[in-house]
Tab-separated table of C-alpha atoms in Angstrom:
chain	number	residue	atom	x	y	z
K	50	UNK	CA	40.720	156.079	50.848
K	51	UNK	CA	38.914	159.396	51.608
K	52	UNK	CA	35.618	159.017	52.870
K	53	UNK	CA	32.503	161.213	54.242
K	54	UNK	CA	32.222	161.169	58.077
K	55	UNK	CA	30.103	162.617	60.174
K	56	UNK	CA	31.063	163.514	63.610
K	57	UNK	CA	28.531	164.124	66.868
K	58	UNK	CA	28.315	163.927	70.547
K	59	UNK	CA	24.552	163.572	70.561
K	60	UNK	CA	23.001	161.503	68.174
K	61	UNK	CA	20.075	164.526	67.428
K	62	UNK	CA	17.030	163.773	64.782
K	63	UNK	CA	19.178	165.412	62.611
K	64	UNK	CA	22.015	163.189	62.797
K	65	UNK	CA	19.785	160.331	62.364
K	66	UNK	CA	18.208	161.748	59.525
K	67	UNK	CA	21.435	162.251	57.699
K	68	UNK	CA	22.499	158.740	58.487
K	69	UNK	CA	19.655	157.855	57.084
K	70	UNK	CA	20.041	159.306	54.166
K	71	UNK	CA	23.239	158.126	52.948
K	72	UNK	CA	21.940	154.724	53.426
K	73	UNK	CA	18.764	155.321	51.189
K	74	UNK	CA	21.435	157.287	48.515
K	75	UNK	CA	24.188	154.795	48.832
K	76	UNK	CA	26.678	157.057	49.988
K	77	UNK	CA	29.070	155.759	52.509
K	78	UNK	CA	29.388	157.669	55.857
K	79	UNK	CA	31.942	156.906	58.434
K	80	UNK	CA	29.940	158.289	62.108
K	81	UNK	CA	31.960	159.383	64.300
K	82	UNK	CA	31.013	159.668	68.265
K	83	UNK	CA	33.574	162.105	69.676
K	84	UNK	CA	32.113	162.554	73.036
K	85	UNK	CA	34.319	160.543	74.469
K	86	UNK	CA	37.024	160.746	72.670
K	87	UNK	CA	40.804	162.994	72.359
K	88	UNK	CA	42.550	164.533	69.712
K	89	UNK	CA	44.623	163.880	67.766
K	90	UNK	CA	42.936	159.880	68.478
K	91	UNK	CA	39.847	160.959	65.937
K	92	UNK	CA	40.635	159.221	62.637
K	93	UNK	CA	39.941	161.568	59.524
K	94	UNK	CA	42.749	162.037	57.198
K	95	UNK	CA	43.475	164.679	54.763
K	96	UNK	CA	41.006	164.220	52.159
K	97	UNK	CA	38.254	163.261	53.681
K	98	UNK	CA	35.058	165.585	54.093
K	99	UNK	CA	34.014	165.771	58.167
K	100	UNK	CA	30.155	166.997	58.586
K	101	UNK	CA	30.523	168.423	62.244
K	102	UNK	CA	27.791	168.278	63.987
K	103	UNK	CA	28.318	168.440	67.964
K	104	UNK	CA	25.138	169.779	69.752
K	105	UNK	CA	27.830	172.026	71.526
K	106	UNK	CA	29.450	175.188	69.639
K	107	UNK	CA	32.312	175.410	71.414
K	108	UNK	CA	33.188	171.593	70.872
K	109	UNK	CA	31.909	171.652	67.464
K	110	UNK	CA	33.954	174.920	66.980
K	111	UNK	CA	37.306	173.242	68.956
K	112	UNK	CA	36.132	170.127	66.338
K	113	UNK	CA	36.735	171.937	62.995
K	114	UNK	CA	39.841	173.974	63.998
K	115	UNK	CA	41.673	170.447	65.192
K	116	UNK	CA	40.465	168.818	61.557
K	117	UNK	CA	40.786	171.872	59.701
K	118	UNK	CA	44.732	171.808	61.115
K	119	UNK	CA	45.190	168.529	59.428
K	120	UNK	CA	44.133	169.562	56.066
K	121	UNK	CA	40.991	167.887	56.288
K	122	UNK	CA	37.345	169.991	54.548
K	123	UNK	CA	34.893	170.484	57.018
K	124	UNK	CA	31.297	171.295	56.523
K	125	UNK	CA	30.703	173.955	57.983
K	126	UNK	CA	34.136	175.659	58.468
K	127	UNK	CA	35.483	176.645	61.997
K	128	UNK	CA	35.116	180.106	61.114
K	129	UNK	CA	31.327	179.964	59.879
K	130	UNK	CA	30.540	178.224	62.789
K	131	UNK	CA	31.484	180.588	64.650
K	132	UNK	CA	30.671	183.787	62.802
K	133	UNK	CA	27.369	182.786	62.862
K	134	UNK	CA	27.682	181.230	67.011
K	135	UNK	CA	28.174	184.892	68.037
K	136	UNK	CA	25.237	187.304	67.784
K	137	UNK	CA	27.861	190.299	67.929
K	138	UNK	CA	30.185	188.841	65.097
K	139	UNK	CA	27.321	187.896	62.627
K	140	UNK	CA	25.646	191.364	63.166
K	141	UNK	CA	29.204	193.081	62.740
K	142	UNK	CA	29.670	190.708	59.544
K	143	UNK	CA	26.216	191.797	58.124
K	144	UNK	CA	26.952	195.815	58.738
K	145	UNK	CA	30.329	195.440	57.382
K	146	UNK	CA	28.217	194.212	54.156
K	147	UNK	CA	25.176	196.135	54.007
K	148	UNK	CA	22.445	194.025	54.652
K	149	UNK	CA	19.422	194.995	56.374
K	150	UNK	CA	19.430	193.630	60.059
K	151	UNK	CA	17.409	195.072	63.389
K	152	UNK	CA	18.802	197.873	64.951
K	153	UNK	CA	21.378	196.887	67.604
K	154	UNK	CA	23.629	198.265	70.073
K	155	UNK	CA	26.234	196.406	71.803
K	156	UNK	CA	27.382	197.507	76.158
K	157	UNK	CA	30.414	196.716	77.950
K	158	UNK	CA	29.022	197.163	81.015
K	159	UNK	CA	25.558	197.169	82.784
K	160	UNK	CA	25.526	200.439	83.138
K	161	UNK	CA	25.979	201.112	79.517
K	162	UNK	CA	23.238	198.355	78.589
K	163	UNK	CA	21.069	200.385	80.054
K	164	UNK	CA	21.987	203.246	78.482
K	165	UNK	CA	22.131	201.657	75.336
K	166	UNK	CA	17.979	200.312	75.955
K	167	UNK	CA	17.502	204.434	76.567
K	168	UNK	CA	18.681	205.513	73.019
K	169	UNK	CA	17.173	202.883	71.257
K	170	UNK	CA	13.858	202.968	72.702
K	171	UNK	CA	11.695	200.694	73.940
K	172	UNK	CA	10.968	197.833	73.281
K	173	UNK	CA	14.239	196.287	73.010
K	174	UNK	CA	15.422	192.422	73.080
K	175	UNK	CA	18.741	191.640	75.401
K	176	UNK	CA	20.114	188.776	73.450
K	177	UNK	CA	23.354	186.887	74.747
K	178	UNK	CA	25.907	186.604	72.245
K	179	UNK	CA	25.981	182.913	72.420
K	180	UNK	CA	22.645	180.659	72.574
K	181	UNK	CA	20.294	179.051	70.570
K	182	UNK	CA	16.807	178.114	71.113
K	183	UNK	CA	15.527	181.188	72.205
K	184	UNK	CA	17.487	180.600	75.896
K	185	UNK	CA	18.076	183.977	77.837
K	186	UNK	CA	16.144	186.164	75.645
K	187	UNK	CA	14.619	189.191	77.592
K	188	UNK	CA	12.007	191.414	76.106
K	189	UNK	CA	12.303	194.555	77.597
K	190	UNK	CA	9.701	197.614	77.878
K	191	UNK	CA	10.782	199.939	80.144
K	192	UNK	CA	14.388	201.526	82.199
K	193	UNK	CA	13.546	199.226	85.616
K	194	UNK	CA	13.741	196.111	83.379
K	195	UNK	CA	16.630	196.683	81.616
K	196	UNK	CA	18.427	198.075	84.995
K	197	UNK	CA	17.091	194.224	86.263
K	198	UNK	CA	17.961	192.720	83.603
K	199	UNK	CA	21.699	193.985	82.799
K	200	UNK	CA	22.560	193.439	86.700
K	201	UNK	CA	21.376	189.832	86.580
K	202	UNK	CA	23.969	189.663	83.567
K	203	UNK	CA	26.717	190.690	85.347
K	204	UNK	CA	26.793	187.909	87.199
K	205	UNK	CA	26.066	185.334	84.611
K	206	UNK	CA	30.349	185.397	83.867
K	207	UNK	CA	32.158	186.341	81.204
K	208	UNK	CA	30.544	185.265	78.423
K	209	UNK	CA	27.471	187.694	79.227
K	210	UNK	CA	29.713	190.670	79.917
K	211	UNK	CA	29.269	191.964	76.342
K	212	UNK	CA	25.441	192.970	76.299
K	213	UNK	CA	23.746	192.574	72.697
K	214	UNK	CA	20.606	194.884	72.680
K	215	UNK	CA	18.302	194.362	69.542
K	216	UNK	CA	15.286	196.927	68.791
K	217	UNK	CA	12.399	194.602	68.970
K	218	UNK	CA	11.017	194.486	65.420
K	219	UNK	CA	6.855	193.634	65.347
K	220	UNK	CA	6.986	191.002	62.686
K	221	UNK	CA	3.193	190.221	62.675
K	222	UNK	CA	3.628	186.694	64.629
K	223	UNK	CA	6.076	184.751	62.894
K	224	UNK	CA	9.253	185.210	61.281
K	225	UNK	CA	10.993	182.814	58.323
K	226	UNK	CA	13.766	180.400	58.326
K	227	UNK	CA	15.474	179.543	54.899
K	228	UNK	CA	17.764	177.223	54.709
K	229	UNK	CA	21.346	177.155	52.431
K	230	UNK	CA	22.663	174.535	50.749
K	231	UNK	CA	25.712	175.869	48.951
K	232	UNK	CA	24.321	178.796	48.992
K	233	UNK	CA	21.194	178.074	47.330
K	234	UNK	CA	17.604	178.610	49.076
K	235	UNK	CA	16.574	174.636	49.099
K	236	UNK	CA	13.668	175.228	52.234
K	237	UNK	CA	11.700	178.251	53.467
K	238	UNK	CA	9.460	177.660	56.165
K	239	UNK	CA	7.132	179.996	58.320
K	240	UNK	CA	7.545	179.922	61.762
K	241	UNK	CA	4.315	181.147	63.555
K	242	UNK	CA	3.569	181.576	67.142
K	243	UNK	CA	1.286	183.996	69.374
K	244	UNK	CA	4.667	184.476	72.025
K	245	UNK	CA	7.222	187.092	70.936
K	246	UNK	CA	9.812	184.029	70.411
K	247	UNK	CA	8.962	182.166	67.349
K	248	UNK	CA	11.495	179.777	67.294
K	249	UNK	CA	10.326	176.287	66.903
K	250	UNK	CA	11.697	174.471	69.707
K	251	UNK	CA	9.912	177.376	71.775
K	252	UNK	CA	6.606	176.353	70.175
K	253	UNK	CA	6.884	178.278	66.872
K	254	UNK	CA	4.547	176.050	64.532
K	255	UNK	CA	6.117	175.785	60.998
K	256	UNK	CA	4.400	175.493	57.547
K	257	UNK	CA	6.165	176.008	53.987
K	258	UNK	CA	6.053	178.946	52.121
K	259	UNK	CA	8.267	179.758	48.693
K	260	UNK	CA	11.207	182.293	48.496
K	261	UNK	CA	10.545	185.719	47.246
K	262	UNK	CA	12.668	187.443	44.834
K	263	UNK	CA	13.030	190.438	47.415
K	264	UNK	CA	13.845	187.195	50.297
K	265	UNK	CA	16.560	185.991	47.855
K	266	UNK	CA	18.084	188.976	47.142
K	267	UNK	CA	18.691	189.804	50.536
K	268	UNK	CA	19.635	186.112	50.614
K	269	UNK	CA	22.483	185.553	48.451
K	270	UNK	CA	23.732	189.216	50.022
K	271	UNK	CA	24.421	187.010	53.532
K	272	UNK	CA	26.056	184.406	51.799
K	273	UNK	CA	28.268	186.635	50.363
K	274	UNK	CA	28.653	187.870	53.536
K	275	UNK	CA	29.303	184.837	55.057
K	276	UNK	CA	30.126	181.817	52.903
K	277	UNK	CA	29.112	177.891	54.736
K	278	UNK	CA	28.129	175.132	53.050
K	279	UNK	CA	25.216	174.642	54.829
K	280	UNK	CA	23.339	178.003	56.302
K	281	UNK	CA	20.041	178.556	58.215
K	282	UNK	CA	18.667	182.172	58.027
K	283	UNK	CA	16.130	183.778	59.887
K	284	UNK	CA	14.186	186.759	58.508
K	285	UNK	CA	11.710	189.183	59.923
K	286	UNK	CA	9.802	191.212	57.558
K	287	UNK	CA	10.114	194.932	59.169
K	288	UNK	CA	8.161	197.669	57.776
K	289	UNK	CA	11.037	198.455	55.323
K	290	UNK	CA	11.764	195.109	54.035
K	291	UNK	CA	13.310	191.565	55.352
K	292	UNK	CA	15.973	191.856	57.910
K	293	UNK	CA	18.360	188.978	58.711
K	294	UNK	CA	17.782	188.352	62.754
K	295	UNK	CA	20.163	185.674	62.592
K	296	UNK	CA	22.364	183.014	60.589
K	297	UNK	CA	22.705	179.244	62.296
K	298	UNK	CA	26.006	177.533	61.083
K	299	UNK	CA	25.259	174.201	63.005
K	300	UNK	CA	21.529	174.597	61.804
K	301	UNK	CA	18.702	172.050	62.548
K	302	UNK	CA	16.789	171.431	60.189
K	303	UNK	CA	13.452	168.350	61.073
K	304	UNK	CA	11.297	171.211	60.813
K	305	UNK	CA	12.462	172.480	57.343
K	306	UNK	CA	11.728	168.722	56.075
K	307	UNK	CA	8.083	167.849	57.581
K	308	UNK	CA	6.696	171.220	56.145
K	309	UNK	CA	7.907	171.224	52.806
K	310	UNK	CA	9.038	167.955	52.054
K	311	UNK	CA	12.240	168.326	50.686
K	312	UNK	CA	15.038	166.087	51.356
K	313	UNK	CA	17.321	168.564	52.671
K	314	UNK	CA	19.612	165.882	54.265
K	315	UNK	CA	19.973	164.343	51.118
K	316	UNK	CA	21.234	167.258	49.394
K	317	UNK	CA	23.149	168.398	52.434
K	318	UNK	CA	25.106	164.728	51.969
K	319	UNK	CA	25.301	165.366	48.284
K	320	UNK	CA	26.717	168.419	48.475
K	321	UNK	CA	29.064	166.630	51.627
K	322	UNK	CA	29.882	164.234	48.730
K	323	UNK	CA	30.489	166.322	45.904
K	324	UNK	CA	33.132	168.386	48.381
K	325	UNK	CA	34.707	165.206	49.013
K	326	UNK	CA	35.061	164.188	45.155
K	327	UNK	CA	36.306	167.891	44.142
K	328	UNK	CA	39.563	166.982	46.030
K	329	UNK	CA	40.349	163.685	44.671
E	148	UNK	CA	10.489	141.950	70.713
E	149	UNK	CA	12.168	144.728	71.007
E	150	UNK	CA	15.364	145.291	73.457
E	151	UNK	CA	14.588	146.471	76.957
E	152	UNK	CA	17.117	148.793	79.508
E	153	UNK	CA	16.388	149.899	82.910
E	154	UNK	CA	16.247	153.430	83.487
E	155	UNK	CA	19.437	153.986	85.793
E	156	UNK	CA	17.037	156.790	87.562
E	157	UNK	CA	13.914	154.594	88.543
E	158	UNK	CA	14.679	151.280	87.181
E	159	UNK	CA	11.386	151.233	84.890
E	160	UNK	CA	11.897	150.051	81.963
E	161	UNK	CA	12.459	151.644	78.692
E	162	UNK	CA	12.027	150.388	75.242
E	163	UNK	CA	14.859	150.452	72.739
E	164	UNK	CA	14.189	150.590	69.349
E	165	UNK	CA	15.949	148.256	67.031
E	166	UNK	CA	17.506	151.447	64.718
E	167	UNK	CA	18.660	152.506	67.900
E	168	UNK	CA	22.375	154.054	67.731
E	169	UNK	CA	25.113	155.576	70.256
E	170	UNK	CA	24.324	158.832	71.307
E	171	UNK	CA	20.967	158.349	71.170
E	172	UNK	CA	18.496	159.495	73.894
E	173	UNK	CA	15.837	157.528	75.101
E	174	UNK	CA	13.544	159.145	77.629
E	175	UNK	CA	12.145	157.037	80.403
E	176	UNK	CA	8.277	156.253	80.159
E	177	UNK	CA	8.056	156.569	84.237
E	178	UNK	CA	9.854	159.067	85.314
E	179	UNK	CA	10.611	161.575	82.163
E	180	UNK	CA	14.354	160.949	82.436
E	181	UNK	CA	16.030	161.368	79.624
E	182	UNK	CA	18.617	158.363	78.685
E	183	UNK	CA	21.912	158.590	76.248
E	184	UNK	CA	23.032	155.380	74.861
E	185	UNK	CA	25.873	155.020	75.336
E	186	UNK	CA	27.083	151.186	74.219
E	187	UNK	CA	25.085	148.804	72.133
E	188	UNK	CA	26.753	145.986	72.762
E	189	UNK	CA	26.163	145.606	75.487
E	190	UNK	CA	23.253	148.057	75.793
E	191	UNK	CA	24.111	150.513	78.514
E	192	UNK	CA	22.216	153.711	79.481
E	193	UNK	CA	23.243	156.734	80.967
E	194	UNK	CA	21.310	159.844	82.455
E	195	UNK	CA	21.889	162.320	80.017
E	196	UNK	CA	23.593	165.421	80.435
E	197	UNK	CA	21.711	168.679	81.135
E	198	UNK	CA	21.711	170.540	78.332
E	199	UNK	CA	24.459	173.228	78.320
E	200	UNK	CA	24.670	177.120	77.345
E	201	UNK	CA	26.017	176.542	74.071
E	202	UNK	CA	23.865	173.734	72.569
E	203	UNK	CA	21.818	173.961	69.689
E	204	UNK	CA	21.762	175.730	66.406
């Protein structure tokens, strides 16, 4: 029979939280520790619904594909995951649509990353195109930097040999993470902090805050954009208007739930579980 | 009482709760290391991997 399953490598709050939650709702979960384990020896079967939630992109990414190849409905998708995984595709994604995003350049070389930090104009924000948590970022202010900075790139391998440049956008101390369920706005938290990177497991302190018409506008425009079942969006608000910084298809979420209360694992596992009965 | 591993990087000994699943990291009250379960039955411990380039969000 097809069943809900959730599949990890590192049992996260999150994970815990969702387990949780189907226990409280009564909705039977299958988890599913893949750390160890090969394909094609991970049971799911074509019907079944597979949450993936490795800590790791490129497994989680390698994760969806393999399940995806058997027919079986993953939340999210392979290719959300890693749309929104790479800093260069999600900002390519968001031109080809029109919304609002910071400036950004992108350099094939450090030669050209510097360059690129010339035109734009100080301050700019070297951003790899893969990483979370605020790793690698590099505020830069002036040409010596970004020289420094682009050479201690190149030797970082291959995966830093495309240089994302961002203009750095003064966002008044904090920026705002909403969360998708389905598309629909279910949290919006605040995400304060006195150092240029807000993001909460940098120290960014988080408090609630409600969704703007102008915030869901722009909004609904990225998941358009984008699609994923489940969707965490972070906004600054520029002097023109909110700008999407960046979209988080894997997205964690114990902040979004102590600030505004909401049960957003239990209406990530309902949605999960209404997927699962739309293909019976 | 709750279940009780040794850290496999000091031998102190580390509390595990009774909710606890595999996967799960502990961290070490003496020395800060932090712990993955990895089998409840028996209860083993391993140190946990460093975390990688592409973890997270």
């Amino acid at each position: 029979m097809a069943q809900l399953r959730i599949a990890y490598t590192r049992l996260r709050v999150e994970e815990k939280l969702l387990f949780e939650a189907a226990t409280r709702l009564g909705i039977p979960v299958a988890a599913d520790d893949v750390e160890d384990r090969s394909w094609p020896g991970i049971e799911a079967d074509p019907g079944d619904v597979v949450l993936c939630r490795c800590i790791g992109q490129t497994h989680n990414i390698a994760l969806a594909q393999l399940l995806e190849s058997r027919g079986i409905r993953t939340i999210n998708c392979s290719s959300v995951i890693a749309l929104c995984g790479d800093k260069v595709t999600t900002a390519a994604v968001l031109s080809r649509a029109g919304v609002p995003q910071p400036e950004y350049m992108v350099a094939f070389s450090p030669e050209g990353a510097v360059e690129a930090a010339e035109k734009m104009g100080y301050p700019v924000v070297f951003k790899p195109p893969v990483g979370s948590w605020g790793r690698l970022l590099a505020k830069v202010d002036c040409r010596e930097t970004a020289e420094a900075v682009a050479e201690h790139k190149s030797h970082l391998g291959p995966s830093h040999s495309v240089y994302f440049l961002q203009k750095y956008v003064e966002k008044g101390g904090y920026d705002v993470r909403v969360t998708l369920v389905n598309g629909e706005p279910v949290t919006a938290i605040r995400r304060k902090s006195e150092h240029w990177i807000t993001n909460t497991a940098r120290g960014g302190v988080p408090e609630g805050l409600s969704v703007t018409d102008e915030m869901a506008s722009i909004l609904r425009r990225t998941y358009e954009a984008v699609g994923g079942d489940i969707l965490a969006v972070d906004l600054f608000l520029g002097p023109d208007g909110w700008l999407v910084n960046e979209i988080n298809g894997q997205p964690e979420f114990r902040s979004s739930i102590t600030t505004t209360g909401v049960d957003l694992p239990g209406l990530i596992l309902k949605h999960a579980q209404s997927c699962l009965e739309a293909q019976r | 009482m709750a279940a009780q591993v040794s850290c496999v990087v000091c031998e102190g000994k580390v509390v595990v709760p009774d909710s606890v699943l595999v996967g799960e990291i502990l961290t070490c009250p003496d020395c800060g290391s932090d712990l993955e379960v990895t089998s409840l039955d028996p209860l083993k411990v391993e140190e946990a991997p460093e975390i990688q380039e592409d973890w997270g969000e």
